[in-house]
CSV table of C-alpha atoms in Angstrom, one decimal:
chain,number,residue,atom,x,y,z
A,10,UNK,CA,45.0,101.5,-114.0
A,11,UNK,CA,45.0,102.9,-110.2
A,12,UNK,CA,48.8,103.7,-109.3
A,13,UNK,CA,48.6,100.9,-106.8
A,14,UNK,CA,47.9,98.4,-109.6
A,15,UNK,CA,50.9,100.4,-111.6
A,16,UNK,CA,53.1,99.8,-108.5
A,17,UNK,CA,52.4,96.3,-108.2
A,18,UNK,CA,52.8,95.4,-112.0
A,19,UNK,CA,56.3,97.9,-112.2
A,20,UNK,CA,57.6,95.3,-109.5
A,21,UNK,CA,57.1,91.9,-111.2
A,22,UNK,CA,58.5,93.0,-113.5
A,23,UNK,CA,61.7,94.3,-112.3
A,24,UNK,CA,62.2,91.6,-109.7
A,25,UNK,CA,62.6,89.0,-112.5
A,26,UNK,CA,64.7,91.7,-114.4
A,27,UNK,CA,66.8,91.8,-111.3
A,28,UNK,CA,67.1,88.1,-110.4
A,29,UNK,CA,68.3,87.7,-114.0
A,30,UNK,CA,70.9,90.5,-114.2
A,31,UNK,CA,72.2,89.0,-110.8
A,32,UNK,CA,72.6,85.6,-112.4
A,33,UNK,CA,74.3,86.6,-115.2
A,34,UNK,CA,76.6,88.6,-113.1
A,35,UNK,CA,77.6,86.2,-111.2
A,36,UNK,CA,78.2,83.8,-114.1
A,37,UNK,CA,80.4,86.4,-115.7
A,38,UNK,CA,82.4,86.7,-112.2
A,39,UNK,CA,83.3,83.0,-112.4
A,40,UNK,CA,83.9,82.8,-116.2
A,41,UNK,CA,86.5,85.5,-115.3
A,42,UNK,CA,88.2,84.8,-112.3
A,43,UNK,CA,87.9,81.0,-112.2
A,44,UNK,CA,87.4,79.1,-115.5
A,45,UNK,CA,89.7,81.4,-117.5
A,46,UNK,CA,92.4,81.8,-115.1
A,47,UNK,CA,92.8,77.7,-114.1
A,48,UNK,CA,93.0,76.9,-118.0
A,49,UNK,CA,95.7,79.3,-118.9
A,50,UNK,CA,97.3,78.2,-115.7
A,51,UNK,CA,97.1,74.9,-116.4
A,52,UNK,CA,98.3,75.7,-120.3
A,53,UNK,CA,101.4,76.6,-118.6
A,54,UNK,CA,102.1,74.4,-116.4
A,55,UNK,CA,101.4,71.5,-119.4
A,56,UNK,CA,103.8,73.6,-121.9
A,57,UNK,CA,106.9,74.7,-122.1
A,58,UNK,CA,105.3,78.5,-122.3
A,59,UNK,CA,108.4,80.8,-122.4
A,60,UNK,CA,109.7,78.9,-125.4
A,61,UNK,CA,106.9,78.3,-127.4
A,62,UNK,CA,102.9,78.4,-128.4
A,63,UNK,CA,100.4,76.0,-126.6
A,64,UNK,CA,99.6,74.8,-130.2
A,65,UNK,CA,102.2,72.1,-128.6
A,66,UNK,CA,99.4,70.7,-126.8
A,67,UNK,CA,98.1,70.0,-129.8
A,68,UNK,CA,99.8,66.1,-129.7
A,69,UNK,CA,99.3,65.4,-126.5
A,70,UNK,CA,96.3,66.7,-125.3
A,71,UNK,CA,94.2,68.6,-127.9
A,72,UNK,CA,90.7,68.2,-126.4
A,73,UNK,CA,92.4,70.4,-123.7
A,74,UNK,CA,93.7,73.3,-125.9
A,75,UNK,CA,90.1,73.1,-127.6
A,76,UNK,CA,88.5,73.6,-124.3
A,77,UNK,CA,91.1,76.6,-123.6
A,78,UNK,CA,90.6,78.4,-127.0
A,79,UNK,CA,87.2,77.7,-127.8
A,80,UNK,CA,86.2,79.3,-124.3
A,81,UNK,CA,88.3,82.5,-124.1
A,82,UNK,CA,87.0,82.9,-127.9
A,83,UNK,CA,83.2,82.2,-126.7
A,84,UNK,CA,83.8,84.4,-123.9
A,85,UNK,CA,85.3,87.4,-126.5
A,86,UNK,CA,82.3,87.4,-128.4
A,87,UNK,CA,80.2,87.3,-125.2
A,88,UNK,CA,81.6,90.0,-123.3
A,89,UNK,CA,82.7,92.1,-126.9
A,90,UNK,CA,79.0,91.7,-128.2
A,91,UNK,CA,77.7,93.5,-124.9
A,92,UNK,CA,80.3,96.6,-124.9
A,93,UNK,CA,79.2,96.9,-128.4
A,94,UNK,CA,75.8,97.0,-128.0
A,95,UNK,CA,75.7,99.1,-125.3
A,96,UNK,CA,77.7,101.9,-127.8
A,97,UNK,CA,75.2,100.7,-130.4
A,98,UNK,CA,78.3,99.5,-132.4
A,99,UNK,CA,76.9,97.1,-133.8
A,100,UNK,CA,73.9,98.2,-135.2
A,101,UNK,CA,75.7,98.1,-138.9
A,102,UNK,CA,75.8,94.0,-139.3
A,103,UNK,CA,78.7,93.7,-140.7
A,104,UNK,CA,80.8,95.1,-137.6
A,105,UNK,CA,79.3,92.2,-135.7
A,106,UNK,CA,79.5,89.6,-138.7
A,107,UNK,CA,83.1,90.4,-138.2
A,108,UNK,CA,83.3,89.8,-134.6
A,109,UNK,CA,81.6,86.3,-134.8
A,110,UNK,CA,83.9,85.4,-137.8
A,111,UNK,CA,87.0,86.6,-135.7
A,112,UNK,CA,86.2,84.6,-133.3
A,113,UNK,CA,84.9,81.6,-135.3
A,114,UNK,CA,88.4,81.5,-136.5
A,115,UNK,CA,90.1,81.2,-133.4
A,116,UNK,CA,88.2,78.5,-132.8
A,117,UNK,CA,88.4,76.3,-136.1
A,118,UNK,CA,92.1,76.9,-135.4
A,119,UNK,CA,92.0,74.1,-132.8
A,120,UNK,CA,89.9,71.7,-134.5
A,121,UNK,CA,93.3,71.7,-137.4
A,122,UNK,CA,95.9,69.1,-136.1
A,123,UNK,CA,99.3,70.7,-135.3
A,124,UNK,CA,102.6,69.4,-135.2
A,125,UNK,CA,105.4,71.5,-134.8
A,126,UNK,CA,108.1,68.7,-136.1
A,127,UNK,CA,106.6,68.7,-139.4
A,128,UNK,CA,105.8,70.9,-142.0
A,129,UNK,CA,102.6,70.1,-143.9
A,130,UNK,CA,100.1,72.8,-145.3
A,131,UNK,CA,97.2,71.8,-141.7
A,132,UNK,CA,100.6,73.4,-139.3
A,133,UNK,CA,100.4,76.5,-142.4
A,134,UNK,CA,96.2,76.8,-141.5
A,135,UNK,CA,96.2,76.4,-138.3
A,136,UNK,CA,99.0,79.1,-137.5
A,137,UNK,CA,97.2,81.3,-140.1
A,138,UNK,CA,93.3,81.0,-138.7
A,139,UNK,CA,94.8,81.5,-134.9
A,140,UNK,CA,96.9,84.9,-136.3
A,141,UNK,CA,93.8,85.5,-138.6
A,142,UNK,CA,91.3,85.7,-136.1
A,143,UNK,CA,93.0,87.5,-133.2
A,144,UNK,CA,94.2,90.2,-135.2
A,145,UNK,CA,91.1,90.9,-136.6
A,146,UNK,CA,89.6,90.7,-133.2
A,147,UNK,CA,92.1,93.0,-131.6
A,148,UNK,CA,92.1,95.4,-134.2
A,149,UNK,CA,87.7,95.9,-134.7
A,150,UNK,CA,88.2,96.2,-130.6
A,151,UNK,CA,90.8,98.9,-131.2
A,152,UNK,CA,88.0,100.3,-133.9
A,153,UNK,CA,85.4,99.9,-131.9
A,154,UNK,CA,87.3,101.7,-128.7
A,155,UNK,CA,88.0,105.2,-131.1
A,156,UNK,CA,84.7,104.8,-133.2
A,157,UNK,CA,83.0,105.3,-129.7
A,158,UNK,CA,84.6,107.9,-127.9
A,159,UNK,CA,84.8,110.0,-131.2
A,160,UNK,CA,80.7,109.3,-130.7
A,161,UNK,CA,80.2,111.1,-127.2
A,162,UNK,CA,81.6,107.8,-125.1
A,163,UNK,CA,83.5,109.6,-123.2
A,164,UNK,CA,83.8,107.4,-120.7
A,165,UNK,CA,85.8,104.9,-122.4
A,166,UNK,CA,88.8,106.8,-122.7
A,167,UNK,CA,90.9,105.3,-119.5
A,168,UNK,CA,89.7,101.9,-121.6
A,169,UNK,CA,91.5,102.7,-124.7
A,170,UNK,CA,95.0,103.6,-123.0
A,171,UNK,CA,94.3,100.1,-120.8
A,172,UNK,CA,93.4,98.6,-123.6
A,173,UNK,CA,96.9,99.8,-125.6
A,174,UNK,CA,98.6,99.1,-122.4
A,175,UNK,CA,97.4,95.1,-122.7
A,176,UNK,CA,98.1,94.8,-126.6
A,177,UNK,CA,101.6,96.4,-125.8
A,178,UNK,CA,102.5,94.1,-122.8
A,179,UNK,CA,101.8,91.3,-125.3
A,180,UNK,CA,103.3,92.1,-128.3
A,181,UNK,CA,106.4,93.2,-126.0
A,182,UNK,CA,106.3,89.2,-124.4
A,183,UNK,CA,106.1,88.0,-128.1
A,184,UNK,CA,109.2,89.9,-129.3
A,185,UNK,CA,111.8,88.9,-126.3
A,186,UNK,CA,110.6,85.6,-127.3
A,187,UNK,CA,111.3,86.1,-131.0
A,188,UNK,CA,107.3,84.6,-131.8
A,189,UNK,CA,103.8,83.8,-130.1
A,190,UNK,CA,105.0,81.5,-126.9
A,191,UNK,CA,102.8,80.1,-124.5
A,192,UNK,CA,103.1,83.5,-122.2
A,193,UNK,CA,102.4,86.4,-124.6
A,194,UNK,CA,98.6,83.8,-125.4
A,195,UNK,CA,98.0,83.4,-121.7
A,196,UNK,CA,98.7,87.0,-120.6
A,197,UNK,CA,96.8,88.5,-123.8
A,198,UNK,CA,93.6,85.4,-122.4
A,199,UNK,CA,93.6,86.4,-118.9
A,200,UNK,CA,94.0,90.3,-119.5
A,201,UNK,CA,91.5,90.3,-121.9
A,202,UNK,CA,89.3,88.3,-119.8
A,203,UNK,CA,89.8,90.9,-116.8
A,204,UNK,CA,89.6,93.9,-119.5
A,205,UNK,CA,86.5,92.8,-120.9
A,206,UNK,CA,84.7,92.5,-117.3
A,207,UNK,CA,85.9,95.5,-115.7
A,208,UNK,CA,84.7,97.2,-119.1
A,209,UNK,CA,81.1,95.7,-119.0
A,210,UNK,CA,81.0,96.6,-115.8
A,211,UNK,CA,81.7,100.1,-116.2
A,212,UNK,CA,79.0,100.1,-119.0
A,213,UNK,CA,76.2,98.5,-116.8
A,214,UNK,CA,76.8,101.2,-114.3
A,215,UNK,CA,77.2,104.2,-117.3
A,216,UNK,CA,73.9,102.7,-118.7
A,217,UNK,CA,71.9,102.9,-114.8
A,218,UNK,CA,73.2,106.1,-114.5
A,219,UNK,CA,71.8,107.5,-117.6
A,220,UNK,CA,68.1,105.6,-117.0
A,221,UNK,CA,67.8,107.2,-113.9
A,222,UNK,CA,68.1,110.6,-115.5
């Protein structure tokens, strides 16, 4: 093949590339500074959020806490799944079996009917699943974070002292409020969200860096 051929070929096949990684960008860009915000806004406004969870909005509007949870935990496993396979994390399964199931859980959470005046063994599972699967999540992140950096990574260590930083803010809003309220799931939602963007972000540009060289 004459290099002008080469030239031509290299080109359709990185303007697709391009047009693609563009789209996706942007996508990410409103997932993260527009969808997520305006539900956990909303959450709060519909809740009493500094005095309890926004399981409450679980008898008054539960298709709306289904559309909150269900897409901060889709966009978890989104934005996760990329920051792990760009520190090849995840190439042993079970480290990403455990993030979908994680995640899976915070989702079935939702779909359990809660109400807060009773005590019945659905308010016992859906407390458990929603602590079950955040937990798990925060702590493979945590994993992931020092499995990486240990690994050559280098570059996530300002993530790992941000990421400590986040989990800290919200387990400090959860104990002034004696429990999970409404603020400590927003704040860990939205600063996760922002975390997780600013982190693939910094892994897209890592990742260009080291093709061109």
């Amino acid at each position: 093949m004459s290099p002008k051929k080469f030239e031509k070929k290299r080109c359709r096949d990185i303007i697709p590339h391009m047009r693609h990684d563009r789209l996706t960008k942007t996508l990410q860009s409103v997932v993260t500074f527009l969808l997520i915000p305006s539900l956990n806004i909303t959450a709060f406004i519909m809740t009493d959020a500094l005095r309890s969870n926004l399981s409450q909005l679980s008898m008054h509007a539960p298709w709306f806490l289904f559309l909150w949870g269900s897409c901060s935990a889709l966009n978890f496993l989104y934005m996760s799944r990329l920051c792990y396979g760009h520190c090849h994390y995840t190439q042993k399964k079970t480290r990403s079996l455990w993030l979908s199931v994680s995640c899976l859980c915070m989702v079935l959470c939702l779909l359990i009917p809660y109400d807060p005046v009773q005590e019945n063994i659905l308010n016992q599972w859906h407390v458990r699943l929603g602590f079950i699967g955040t937990a798990c999540y925060v702590l493979q992140f945590f994993h992931f974070l020092l499995t990486s950096i240990n690994e050559g990574w280098l570059f996530l260590r300002p993530f790992l002292y941000a990421y400590v930083l986040l989990c800290f803010i919200s387990l400090y809003s959860t104990a002034l409020s004696g429990g999970v309220t409404g603020m400590s799931e927003v704040i860990f939602s939205c600063g996760m969200s922002l975390y997780l963007y600013l982190l693939v972000r910094r892994c897209d540009t890592f990742r260009n860096r080291k093709d061109r060289f």
